[in-house]
GROMACS .gro file of C-alpha atoms in nm:
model
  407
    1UNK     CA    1  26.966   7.995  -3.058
    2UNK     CA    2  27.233   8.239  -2.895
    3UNK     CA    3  27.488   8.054  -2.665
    4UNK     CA    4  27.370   8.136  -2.357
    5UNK     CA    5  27.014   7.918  -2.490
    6UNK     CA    6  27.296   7.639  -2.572
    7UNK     CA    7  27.451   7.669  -2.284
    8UNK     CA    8  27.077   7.648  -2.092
    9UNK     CA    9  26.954   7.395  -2.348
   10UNK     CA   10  27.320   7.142  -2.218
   11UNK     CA   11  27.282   7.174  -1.840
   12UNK     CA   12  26.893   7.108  -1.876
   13UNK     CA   13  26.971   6.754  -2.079
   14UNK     CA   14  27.293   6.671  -1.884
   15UNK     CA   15  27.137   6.573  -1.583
   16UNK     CA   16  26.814   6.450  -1.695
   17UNK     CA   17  26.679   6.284  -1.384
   18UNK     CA   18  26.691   6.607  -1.155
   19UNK     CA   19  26.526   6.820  -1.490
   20UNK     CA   20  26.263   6.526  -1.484
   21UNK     CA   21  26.171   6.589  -1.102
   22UNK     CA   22  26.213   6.937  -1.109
   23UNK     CA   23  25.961   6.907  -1.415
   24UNK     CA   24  25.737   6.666  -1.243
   25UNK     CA   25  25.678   6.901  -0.905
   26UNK     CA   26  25.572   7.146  -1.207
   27UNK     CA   27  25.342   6.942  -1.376
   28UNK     CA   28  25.185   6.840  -1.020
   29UNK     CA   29  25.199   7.188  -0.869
   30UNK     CA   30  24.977   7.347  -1.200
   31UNK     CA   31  24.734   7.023  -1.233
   32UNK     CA   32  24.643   7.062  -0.863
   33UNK     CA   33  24.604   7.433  -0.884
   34UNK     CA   34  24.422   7.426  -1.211
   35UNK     CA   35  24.188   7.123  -1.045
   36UNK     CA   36  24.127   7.279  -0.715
   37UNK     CA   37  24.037   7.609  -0.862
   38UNK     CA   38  23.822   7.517  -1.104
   39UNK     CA   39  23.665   7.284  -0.827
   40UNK     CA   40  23.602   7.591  -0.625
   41UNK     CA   41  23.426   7.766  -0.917
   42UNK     CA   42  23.205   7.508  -1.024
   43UNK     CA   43  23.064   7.456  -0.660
   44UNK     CA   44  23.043   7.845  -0.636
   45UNK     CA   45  22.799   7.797  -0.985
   46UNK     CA   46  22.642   7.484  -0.835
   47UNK     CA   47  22.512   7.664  -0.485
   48UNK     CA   48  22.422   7.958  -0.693
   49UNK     CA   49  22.256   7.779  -0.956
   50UNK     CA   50  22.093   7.535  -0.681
   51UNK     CA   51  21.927   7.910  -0.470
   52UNK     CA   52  21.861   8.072  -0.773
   53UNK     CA   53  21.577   7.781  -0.903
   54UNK     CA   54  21.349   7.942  -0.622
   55UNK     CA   55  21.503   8.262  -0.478
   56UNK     CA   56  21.545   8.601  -0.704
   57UNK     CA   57  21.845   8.819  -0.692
   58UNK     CA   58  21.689   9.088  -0.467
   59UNK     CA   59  21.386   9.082  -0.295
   60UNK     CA   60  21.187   9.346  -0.206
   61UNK     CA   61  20.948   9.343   0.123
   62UNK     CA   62  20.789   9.561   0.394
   63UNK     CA   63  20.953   9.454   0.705
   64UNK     CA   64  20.813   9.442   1.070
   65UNK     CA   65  20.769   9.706   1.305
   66UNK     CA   66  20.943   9.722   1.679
   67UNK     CA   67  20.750   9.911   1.905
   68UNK     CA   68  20.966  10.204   1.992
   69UNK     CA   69  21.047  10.379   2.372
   70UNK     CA   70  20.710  10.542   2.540
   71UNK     CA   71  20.903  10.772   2.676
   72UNK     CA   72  21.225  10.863   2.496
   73UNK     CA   73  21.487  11.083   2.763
   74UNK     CA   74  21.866  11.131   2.724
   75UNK     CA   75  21.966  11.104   3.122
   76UNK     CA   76  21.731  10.823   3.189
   77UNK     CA   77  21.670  10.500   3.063
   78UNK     CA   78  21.371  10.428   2.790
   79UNK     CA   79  21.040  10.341   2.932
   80UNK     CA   80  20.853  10.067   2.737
   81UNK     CA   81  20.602   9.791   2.823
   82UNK     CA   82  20.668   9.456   2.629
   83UNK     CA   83  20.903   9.546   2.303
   84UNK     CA   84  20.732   9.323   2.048
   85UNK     CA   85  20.611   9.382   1.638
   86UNK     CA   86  20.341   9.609   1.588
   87UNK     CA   87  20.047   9.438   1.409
   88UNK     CA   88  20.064   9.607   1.074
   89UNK     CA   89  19.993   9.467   0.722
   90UNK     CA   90  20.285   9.416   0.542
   91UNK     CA   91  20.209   9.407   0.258
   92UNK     CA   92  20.327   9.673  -0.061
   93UNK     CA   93  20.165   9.967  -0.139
   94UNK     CA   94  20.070  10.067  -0.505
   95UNK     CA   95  20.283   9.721  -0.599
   96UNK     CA   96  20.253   9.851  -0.994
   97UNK     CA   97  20.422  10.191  -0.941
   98UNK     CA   98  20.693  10.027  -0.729
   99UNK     CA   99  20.746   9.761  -0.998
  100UNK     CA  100  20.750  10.009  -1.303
  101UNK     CA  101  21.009  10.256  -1.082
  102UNK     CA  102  21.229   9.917  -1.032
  103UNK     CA  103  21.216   9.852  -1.356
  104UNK     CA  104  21.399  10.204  -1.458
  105UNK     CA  105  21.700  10.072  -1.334
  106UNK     CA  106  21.987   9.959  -1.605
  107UNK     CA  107  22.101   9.677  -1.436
  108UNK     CA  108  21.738   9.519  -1.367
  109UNK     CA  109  21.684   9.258  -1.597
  110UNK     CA  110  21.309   9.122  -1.444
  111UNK     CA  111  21.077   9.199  -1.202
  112UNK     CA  112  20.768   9.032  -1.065
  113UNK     CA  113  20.518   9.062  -0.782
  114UNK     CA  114  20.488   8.776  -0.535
  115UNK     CA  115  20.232   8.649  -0.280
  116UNK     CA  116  20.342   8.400   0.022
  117UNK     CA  117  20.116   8.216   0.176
  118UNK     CA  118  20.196   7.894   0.418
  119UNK     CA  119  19.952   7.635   0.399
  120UNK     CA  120  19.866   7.316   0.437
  121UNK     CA  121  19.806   7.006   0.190
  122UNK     CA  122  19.537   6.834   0.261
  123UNK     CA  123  19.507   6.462   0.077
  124UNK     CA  124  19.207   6.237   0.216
  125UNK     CA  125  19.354   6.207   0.541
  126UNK     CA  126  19.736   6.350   0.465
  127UNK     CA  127  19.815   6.638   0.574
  128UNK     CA  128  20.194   6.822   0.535
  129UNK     CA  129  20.279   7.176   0.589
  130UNK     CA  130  20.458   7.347   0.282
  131UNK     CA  131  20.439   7.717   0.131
  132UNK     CA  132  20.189   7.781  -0.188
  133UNK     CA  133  20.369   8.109  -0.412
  134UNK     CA  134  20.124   8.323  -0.603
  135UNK     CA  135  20.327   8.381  -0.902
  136UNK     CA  136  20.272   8.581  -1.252
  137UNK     CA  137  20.368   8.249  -1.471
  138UNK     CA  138  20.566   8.422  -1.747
  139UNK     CA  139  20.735   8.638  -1.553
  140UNK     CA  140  20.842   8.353  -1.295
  141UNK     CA  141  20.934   8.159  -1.601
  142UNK     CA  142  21.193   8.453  -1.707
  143UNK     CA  143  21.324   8.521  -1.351
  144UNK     CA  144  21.339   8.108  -1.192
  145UNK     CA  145  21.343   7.918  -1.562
  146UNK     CA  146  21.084   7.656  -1.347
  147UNK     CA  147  21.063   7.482  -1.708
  148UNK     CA  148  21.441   7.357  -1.640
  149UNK     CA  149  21.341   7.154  -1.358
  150UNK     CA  150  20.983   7.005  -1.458
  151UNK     CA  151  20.987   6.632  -1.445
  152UNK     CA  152  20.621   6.607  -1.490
  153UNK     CA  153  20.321   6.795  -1.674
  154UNK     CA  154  20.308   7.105  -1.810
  155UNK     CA  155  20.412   7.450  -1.659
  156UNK     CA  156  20.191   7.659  -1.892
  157UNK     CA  157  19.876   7.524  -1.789
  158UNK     CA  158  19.959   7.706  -1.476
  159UNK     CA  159  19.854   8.054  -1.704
  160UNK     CA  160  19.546   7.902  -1.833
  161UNK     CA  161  19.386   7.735  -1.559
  162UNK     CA  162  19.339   7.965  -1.268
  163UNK     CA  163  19.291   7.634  -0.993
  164UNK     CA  164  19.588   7.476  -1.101
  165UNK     CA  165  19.916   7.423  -0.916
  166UNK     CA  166  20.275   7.300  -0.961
  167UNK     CA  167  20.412   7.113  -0.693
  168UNK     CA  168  20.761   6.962  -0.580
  169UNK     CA  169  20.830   6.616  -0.629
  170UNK     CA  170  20.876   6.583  -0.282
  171UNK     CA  171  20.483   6.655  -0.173
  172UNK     CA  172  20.393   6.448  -0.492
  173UNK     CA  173  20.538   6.156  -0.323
  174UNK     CA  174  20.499   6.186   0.004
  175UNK     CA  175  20.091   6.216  -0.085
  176UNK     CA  176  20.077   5.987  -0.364
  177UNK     CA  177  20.014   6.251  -0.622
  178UNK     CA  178  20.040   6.268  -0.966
  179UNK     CA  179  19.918   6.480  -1.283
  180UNK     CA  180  19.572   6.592  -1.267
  181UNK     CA  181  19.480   6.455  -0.937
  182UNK     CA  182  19.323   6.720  -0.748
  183UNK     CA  183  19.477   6.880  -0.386
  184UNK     CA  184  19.317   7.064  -0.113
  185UNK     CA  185  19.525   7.374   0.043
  186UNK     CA  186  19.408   7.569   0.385
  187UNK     CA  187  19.558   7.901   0.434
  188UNK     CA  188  19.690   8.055   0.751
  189UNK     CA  189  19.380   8.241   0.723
  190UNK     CA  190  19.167   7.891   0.732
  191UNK     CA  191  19.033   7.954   0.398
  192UNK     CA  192  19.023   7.613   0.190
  193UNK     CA  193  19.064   7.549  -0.171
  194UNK     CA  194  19.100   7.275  -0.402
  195UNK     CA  195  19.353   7.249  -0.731
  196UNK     CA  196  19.397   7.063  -1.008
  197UNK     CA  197  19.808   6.961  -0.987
  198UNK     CA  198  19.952   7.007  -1.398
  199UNK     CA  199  20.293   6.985  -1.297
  200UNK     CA  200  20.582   6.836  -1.089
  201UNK     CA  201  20.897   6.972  -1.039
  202UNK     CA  202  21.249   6.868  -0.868
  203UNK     CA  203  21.515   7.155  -0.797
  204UNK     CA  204  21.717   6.880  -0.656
  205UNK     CA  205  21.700   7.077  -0.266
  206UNK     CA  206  21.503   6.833  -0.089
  207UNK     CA  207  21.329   7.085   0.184
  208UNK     CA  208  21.188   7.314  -0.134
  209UNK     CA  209  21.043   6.970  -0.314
  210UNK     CA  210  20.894   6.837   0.008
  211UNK     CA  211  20.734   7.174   0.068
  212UNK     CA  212  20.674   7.460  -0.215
  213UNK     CA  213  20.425   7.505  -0.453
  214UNK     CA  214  20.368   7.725  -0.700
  215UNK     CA  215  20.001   7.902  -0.783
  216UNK     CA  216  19.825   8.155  -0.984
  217UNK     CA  217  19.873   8.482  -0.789
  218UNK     CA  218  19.547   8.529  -0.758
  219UNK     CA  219  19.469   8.181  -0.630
  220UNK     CA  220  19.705   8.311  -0.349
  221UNK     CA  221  19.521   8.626  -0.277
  222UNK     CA  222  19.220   8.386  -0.244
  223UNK     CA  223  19.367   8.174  -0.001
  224UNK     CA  224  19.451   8.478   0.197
  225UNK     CA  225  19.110   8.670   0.138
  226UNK     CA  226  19.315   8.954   0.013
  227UNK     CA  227  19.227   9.167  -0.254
  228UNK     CA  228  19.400   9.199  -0.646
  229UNK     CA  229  19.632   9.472  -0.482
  230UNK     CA  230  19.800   9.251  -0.219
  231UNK     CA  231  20.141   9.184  -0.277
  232UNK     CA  232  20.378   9.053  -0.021
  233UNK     CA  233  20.694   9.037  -0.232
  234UNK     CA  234  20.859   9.216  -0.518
  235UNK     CA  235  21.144   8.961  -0.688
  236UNK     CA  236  21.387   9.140  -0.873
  237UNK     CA  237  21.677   8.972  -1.131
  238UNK     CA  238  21.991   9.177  -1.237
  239UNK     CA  239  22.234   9.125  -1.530
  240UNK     CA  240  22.499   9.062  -1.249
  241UNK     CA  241  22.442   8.861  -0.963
  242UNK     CA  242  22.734   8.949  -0.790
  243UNK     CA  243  22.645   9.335  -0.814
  244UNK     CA  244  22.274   9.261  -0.605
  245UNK     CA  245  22.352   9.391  -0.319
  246UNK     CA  246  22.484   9.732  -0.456
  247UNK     CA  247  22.139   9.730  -0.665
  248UNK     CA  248  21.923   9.642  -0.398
  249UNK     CA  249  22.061   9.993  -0.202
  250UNK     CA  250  21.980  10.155  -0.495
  251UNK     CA  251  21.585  10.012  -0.474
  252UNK     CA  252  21.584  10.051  -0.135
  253UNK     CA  253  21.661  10.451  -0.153
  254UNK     CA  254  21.442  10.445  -0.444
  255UNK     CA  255  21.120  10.279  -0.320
  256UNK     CA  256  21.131  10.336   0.060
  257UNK     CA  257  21.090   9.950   0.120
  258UNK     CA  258  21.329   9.684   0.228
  259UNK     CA  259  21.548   9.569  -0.022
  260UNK     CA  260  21.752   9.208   0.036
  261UNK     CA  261  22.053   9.048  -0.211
  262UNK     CA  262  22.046   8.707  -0.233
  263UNK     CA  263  22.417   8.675  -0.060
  264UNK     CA  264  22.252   8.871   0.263
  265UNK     CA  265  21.970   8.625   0.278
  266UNK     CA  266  22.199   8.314   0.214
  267UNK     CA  267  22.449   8.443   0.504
  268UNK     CA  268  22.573   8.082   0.608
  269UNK     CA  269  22.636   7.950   0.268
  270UNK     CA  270  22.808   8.290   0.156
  271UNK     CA  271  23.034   8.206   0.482
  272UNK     CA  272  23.105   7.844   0.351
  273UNK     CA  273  23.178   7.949   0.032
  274UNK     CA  274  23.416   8.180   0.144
  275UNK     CA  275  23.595   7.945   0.408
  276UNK     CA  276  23.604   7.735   0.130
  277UNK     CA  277  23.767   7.969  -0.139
  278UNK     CA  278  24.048   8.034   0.101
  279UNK     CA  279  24.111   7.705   0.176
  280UNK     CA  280  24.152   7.605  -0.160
  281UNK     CA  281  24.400   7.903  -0.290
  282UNK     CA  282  24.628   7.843  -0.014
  283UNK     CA  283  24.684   7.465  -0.032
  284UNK     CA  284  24.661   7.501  -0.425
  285UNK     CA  285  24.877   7.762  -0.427
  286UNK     CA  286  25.115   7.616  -0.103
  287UNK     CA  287  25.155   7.319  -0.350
  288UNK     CA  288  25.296   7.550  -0.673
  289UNK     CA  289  25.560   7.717  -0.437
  290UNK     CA  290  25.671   7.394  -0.299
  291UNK     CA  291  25.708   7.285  -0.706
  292UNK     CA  292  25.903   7.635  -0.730
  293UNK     CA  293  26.108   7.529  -0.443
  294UNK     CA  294  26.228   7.208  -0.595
  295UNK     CA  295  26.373   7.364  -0.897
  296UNK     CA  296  26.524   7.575  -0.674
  297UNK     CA  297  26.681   7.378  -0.492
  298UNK     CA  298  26.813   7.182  -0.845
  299UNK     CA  299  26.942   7.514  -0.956
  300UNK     CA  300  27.111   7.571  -0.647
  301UNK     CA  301  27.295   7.209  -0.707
  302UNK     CA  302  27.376   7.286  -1.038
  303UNK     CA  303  27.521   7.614  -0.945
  304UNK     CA  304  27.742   7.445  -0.713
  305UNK     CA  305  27.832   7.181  -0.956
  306UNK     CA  306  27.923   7.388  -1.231
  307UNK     CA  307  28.120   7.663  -1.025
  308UNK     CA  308  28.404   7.579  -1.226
  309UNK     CA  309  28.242   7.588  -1.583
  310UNK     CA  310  28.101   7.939  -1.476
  311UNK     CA  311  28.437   8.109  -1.392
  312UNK     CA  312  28.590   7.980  -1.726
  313UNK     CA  313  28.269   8.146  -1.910
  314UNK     CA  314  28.304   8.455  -1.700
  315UNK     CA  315  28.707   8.429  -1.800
  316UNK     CA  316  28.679   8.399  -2.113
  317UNK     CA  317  28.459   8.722  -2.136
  318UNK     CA  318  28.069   8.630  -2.029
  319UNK     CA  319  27.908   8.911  -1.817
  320UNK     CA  320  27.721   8.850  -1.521
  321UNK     CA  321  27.385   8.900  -1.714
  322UNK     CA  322  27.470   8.612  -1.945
  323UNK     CA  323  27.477   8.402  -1.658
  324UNK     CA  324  27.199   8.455  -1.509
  325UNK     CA  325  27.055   8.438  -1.850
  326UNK     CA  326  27.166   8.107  -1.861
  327UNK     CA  327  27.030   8.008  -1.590
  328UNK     CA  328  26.675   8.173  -1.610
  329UNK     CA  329  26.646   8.014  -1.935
  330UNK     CA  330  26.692   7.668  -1.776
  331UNK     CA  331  26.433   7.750  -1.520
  332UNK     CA  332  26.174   7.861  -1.749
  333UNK     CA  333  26.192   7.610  -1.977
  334UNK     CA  334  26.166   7.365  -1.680
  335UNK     CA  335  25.865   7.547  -1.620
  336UNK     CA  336  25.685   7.582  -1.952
  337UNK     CA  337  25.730   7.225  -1.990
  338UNK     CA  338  25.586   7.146  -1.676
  339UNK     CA  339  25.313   7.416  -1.717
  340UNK     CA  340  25.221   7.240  -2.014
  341UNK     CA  341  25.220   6.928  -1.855
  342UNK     CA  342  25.033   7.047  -1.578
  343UNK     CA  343  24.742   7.191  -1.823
  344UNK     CA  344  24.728   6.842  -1.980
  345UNK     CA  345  24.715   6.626  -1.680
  346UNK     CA  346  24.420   6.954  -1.519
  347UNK     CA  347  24.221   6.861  -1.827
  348UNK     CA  348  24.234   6.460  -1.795
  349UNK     CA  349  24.146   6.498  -1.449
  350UNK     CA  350  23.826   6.748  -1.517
  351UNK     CA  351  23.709   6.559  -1.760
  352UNK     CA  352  23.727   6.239  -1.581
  353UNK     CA  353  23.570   6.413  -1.263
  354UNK     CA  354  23.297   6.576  -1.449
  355UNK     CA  355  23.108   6.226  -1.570
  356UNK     CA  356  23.081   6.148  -1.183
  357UNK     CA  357  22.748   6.152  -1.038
  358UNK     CA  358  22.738   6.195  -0.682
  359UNK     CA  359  22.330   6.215  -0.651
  360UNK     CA  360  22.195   6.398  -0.393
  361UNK     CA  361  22.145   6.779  -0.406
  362UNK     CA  362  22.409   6.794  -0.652
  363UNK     CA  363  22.402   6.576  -0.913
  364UNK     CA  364  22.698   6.532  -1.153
  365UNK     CA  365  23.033   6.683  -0.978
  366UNK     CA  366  23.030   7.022  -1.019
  367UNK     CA  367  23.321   7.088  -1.174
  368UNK     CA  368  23.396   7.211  -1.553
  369UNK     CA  369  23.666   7.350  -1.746
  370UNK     CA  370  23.711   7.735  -1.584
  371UNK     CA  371  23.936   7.929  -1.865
  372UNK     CA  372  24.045   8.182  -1.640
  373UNK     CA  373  24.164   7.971  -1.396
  374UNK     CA  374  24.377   7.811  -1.642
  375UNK     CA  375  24.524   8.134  -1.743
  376UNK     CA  376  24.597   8.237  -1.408
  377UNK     CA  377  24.791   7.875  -1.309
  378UNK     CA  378  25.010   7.958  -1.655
  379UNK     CA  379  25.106   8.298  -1.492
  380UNK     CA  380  25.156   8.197  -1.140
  381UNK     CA  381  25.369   7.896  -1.252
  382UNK     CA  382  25.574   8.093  -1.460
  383UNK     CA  383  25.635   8.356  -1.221
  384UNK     CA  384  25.711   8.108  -0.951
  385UNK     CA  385  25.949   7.933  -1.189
  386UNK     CA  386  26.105   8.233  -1.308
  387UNK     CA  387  26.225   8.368  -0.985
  388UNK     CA  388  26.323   8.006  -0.883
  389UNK     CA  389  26.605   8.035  -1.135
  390UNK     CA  390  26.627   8.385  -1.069
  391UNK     CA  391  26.809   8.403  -0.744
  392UNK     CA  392  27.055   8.109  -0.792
  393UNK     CA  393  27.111   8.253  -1.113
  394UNK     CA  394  27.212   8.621  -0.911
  395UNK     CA  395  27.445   8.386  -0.686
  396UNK     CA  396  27.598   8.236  -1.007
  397UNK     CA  397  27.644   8.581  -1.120
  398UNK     CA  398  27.873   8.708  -0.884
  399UNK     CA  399  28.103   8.467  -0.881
  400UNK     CA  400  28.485   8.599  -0.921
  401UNK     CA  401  28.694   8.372  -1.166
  402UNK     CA  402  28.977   8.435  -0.965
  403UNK     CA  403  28.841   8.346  -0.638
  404UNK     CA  404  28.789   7.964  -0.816
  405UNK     CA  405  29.082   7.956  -1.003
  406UNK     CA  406  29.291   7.958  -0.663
  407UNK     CA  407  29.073   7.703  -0.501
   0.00000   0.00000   0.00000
């Protein structure tokens, strides 16, 4: 070491108890950041995880008609008789050619055609409402992974048996079902049809248990006396998530038809997640500068304290830059130590908070060890630190010898 790191290396073990708290705000400081962050991100991949067991990236949908203005006049006001949706089917023309055009696009990953139809199930003398989903089994398998979630049967008889259906565990007990019992749906359309259930399956969201279903889409077209060429929905997966909304422009310029990210259709959760995120960095964050203001304010002591020992050094021929070399050293170190520290007690406290189960919706805590978020605590901490030492150390720098020799 040169002897401004002895120098550094003296003050820092000369007063141990103020290098101990001014380590300690560290240590707490970078563990809270490094725990509230990665707190942040793992309910951010919880909710996401949690909408994507039953909703795609993008879907894509014919959307209602408004009855437009009778009369249509700049100077005067529109004429029109009762505004309300024009009766048209909505459902999407030449579904193949829109799929295979979709599926030209880099970033699309899957795509698969849909059919919603709300229903009723109809057990003896039971009777809930719920939504039956005419799905292409494979292809839902790729885009939802259902298999993840089964807690009962078998998701593949689904593909071989065109009257079966998978249901949430939910309806299951709120009917008294089980595997291979046999369920009567009734469509909007009144039509009535009977399945045999192979499967049961829990996403953990307790309205999508206690109401969907998943069918054969032709079953679906069935139920809504619809032909092999009625489609209602076109689901759509992309390699990023994040990017669906600048993809589902892209299909919507492409194929003429509505085109909705997941983030647009999950508007109140998006808006929670974000009041959330902010929340988060700025206490976190609040918490490291208060940590950076502590050794501060121990710099600034020892800079008064040693006055004396820094206008003999600056006698005896030390530049200003070795002092606040000295000085920055101190600080640093106090903060790789405490970064360090901070890391340690971050990954105690995940680790410990991770094998809670909370139940619910949720299950375990969602919370797991977020790398970046551990690199960006090391920076932020050392930054604060650094400048911490910084500016007392520019004070201590421009002190005159002579000026304290007098005194």
């Amino acid at each position: 070491m040169n002897i401004n790191s002895v120098i550094a290396k003296t003050y820092i073990l000369s007063n141990k108890k103020l290098t101990a708290v001014a380590v300690l705000g560290v240590v707490l400081g970078m563990s809270i950041y490094i725990f509230m962050n990665s707190l942040m991100a793992g309910f951010d991949k919880s909710s996401s995880a949690s909408i994507f067991k039953s909703t795609a990236h993008i879907r894509v949908y014919k959307d209602d008609e408004i009855s437009l203005p009778l009369i249509e006049n700049a100077r005067k006001k529109s004429i029109i008789i009762n505004p309300k949706v024009v009766p048209i089917n909505n459902t999407i023309i030449n579904p193949n050619q829109v799929v295979a055009s979709i599926l030209e696009i880099p970033e699309v990953t899957v795509v698969t055609p849909q059919v919603n139809s709300s229903v009723f199930y109809n057990n003896g003398k039971s009777q809930i409402s719920g939504l039956a989903v005419g799905i292409k089994p494979d292809q839902a398998q790729q885009m939802y992974n259902i298999k993840s979630f089964m807690v009962e049967g078998n998701f593949d008889q689904l593909k071989s048996n065109p009257n079966s259906i998978v249901i949430g565990s939910g309806i299951a007990q709120k009917m008294n079902l089980t595997i291979n019992d046999n369920l009567n749906l009734t469509s909007s359309r009144g039509v009535n049809k009977t399945f045999k259930i192979v499967g049961i399956f829990k996403t953990n969201n307790s309205n999508t248990d206690k109401t969907k279903s998943y069918i054969n889409i032709n079953s679906a077209q069935q139920l809504l006396q619809e032909g092999s060429s009625y489609i209602t929905d076109i689901n759509v997966n992309v390699i990023d998530p994040e990017k669906a909304e600048e993809i589902a422009l892209k299909i919507k310029n492409l194929t003429r038809y509505e085109a909705e990210g997941w983030k647009q259709s999950n508007e109140t959760l998006m808006a929670a997640n974000k009041m959330r995120k902010i929340i988060i960095t700025f206490v976190s964050l609040t918490i490291l500068l208060v940590a950076g203001f502590g050794i501060y304010n121990i710099l600034n002591m020892t800079v008064s304290q040693k006055i004396n020992d820094i206008a003999i050094l600056k006698a005896m021929g030390f530049k200003g830059i070795d002092v606040i070399s000295i000085f920055v050293t101190q600080a640093v170190s106090i903060g790789v130590i405490g970064v360090l520290g901070g890391m340690l007690l971050a990954i105690i406290l995940v680790t410990l908070l991770k094998r809670v189960y909370v139940g619910g919706d949720i299950g375990y805590f969602p919370i797991d060890y977020e790398p970046l978020k551990f690199i960006q605590g090391i920076v932020i901490g050392l930054v604060i630190t650094f400048f911490a030492g910084y500016i007392p150390a520019k004070k201590a720098a421009g002190v005159d010898p002579v000026e304290i020799f007098r005194k």
